[in-house]
C-alpha atoms as a PDB file:
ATOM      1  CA  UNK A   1       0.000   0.000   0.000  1.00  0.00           C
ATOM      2  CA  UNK A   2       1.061   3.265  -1.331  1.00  0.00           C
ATOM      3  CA  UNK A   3       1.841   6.048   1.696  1.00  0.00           C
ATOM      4  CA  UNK A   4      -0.790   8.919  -0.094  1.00  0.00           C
ATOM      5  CA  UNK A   5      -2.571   5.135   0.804  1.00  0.00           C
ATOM      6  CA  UNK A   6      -1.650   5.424   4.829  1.00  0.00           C
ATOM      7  CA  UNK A   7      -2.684   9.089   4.991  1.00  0.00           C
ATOM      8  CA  UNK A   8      -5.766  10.078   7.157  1.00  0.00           C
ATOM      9  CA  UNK A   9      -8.689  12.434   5.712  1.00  0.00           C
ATOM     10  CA  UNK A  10      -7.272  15.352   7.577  1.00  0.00           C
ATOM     11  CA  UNK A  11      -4.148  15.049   5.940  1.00  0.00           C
ATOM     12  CA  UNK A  12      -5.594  14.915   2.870  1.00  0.00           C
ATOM     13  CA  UNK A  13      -7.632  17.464   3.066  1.00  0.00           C
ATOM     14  CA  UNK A  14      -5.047  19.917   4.859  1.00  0.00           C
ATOM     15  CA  UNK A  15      -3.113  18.971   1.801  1.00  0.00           C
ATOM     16  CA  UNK A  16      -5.753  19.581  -1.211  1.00  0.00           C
ATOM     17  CA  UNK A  17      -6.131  23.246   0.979  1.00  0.00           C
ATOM     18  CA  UNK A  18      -2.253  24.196   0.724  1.00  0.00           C
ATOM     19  CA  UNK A  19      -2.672  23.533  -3.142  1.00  0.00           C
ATOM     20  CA  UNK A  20      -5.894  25.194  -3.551  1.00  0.00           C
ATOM     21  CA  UNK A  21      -5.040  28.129  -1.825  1.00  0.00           C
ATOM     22  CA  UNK A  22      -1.487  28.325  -3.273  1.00  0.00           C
ATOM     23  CA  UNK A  23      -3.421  29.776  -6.605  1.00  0.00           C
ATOM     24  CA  UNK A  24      -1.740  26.904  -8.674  1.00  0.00           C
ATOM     25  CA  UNK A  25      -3.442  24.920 -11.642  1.00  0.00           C
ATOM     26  CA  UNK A  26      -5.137  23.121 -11.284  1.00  0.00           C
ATOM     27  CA  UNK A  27      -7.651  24.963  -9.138  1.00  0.00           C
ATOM     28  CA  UNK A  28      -6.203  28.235  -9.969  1.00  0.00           C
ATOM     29  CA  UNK A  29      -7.894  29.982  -6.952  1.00  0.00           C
ATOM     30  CA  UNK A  30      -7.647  33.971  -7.129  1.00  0.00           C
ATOM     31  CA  UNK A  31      -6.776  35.490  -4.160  1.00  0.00           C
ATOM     32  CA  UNK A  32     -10.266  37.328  -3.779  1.00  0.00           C
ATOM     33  CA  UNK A  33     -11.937  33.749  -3.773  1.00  0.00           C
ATOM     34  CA  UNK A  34      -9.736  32.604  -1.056  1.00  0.00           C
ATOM     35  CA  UNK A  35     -10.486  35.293   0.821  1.00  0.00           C
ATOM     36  CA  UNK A  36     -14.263  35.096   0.435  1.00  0.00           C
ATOM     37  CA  UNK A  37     -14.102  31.435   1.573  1.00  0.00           C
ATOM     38  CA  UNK A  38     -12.240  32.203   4.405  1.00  0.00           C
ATOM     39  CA  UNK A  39     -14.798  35.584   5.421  1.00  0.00           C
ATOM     40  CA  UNK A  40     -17.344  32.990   5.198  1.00  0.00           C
ATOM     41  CA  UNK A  41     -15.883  30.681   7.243  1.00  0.00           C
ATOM     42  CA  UNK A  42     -15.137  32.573   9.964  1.00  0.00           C
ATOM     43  CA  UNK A  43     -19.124  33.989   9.853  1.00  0.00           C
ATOM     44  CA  UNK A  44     -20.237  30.467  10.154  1.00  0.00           C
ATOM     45  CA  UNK A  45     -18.383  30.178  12.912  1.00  0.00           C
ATOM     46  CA  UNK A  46     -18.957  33.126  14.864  1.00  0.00           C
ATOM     47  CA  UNK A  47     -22.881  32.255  14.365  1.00  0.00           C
ATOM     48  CA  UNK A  48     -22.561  29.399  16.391  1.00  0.00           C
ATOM     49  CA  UNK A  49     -23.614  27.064  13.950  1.00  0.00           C
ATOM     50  CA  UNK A  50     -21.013  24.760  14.446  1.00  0.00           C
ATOM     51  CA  UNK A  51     -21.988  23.949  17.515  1.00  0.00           C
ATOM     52  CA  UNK A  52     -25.207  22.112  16.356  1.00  0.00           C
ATOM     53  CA  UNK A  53     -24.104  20.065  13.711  1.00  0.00           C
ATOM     54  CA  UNK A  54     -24.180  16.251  13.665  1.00  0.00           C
ATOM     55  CA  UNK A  55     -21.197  14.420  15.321  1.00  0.00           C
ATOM     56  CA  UNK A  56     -20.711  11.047  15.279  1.00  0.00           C
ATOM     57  CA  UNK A  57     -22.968   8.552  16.257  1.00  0.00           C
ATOM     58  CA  UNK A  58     -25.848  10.829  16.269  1.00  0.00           C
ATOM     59  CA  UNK A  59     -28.874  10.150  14.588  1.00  0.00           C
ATOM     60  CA  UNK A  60     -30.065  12.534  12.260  1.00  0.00           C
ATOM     61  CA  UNK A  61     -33.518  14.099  12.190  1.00  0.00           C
ATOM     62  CA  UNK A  62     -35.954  12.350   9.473  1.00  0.00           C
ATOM     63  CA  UNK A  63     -36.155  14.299   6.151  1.00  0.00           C
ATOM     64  CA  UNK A  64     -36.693  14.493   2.893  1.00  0.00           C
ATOM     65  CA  UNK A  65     -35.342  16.053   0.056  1.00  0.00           C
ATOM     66  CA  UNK A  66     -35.256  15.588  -4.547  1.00  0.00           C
ATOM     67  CA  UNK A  67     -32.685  13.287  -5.727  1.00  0.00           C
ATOM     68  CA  UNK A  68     -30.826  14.076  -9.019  1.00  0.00           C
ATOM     69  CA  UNK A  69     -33.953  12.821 -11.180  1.00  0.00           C
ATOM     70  CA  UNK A  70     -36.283  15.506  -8.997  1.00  0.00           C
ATOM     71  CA  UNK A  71     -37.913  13.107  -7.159  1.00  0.00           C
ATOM     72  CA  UNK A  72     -38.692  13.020  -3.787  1.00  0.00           C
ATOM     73  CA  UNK A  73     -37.263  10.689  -1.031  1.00  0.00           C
ATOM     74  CA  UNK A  74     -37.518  10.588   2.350  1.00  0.00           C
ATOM     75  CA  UNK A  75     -34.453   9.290   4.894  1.00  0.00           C
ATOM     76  CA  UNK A  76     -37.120   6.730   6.538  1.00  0.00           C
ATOM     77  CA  UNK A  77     -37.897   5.166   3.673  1.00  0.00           C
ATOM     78  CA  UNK A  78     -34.498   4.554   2.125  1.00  0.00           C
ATOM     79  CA  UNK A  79     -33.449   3.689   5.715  1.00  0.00           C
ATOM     80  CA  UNK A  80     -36.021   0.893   5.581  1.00  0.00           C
ATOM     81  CA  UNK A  81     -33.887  -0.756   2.956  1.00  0.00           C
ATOM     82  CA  UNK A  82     -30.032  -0.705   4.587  1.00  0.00           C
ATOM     83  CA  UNK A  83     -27.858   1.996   6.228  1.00  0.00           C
ATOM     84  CA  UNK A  84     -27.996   4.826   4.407  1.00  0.00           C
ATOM     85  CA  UNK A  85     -25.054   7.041   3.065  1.00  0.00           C
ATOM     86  CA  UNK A  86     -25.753  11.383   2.030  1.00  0.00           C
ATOM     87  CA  UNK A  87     -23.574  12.745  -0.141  1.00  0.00           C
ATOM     88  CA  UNK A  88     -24.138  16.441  -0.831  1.00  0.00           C
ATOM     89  CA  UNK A  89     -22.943  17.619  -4.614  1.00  0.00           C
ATOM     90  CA  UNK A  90     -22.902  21.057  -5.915  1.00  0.00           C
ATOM     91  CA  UNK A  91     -24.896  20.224  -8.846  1.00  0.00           C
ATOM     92  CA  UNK A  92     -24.069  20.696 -12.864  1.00  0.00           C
ATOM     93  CA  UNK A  93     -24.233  24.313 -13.504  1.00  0.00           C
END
């Protein structure tokens, strides 16, 4: 197994920040959008919000939101089938 293999996800992800924010290819950040992103951050914070999110082991509230195809599901359903995995994507625009 590779070491990039060995590496945990904060690693990783401290390491795809230093490149991001470096303003290389291929992200190519500006400085202005780096700065935005961190304003942002910090106002997240500040609100408290943090606080109240999910850790692990809780159990999340029962929702439902539109899949990719626009339809409906609901957390209780899908949970009927099998654990249940949400991944949140930015979309295609």
């Amino acid at each position: 197994m590779s070491e990039k293999a060995m590496t945990n996800l904060q690693d990783r992800l401290d390491e795809f920040r230093n490149v991001f924010e470096s303003g290389a290819p291929p992200y190519n950040a500006p400085d202005e959008a780096i700065e935005k992103m961190h304003r942002a951050t910090a106002q997240l914070k500040a609100s408290g919000v943090e606080e109240q999110a999910l850790t692990v082991g809780d159990r999340a509230p029962t929702f439902a939101l539109f899949n990719q195809d626009h339809v409906q599901v609901s957390s209780s359903d899908l949970l009927r089938q099998g654990p249940l995995v949400i991944s949140f994507f930015r979309g295609h625009w």
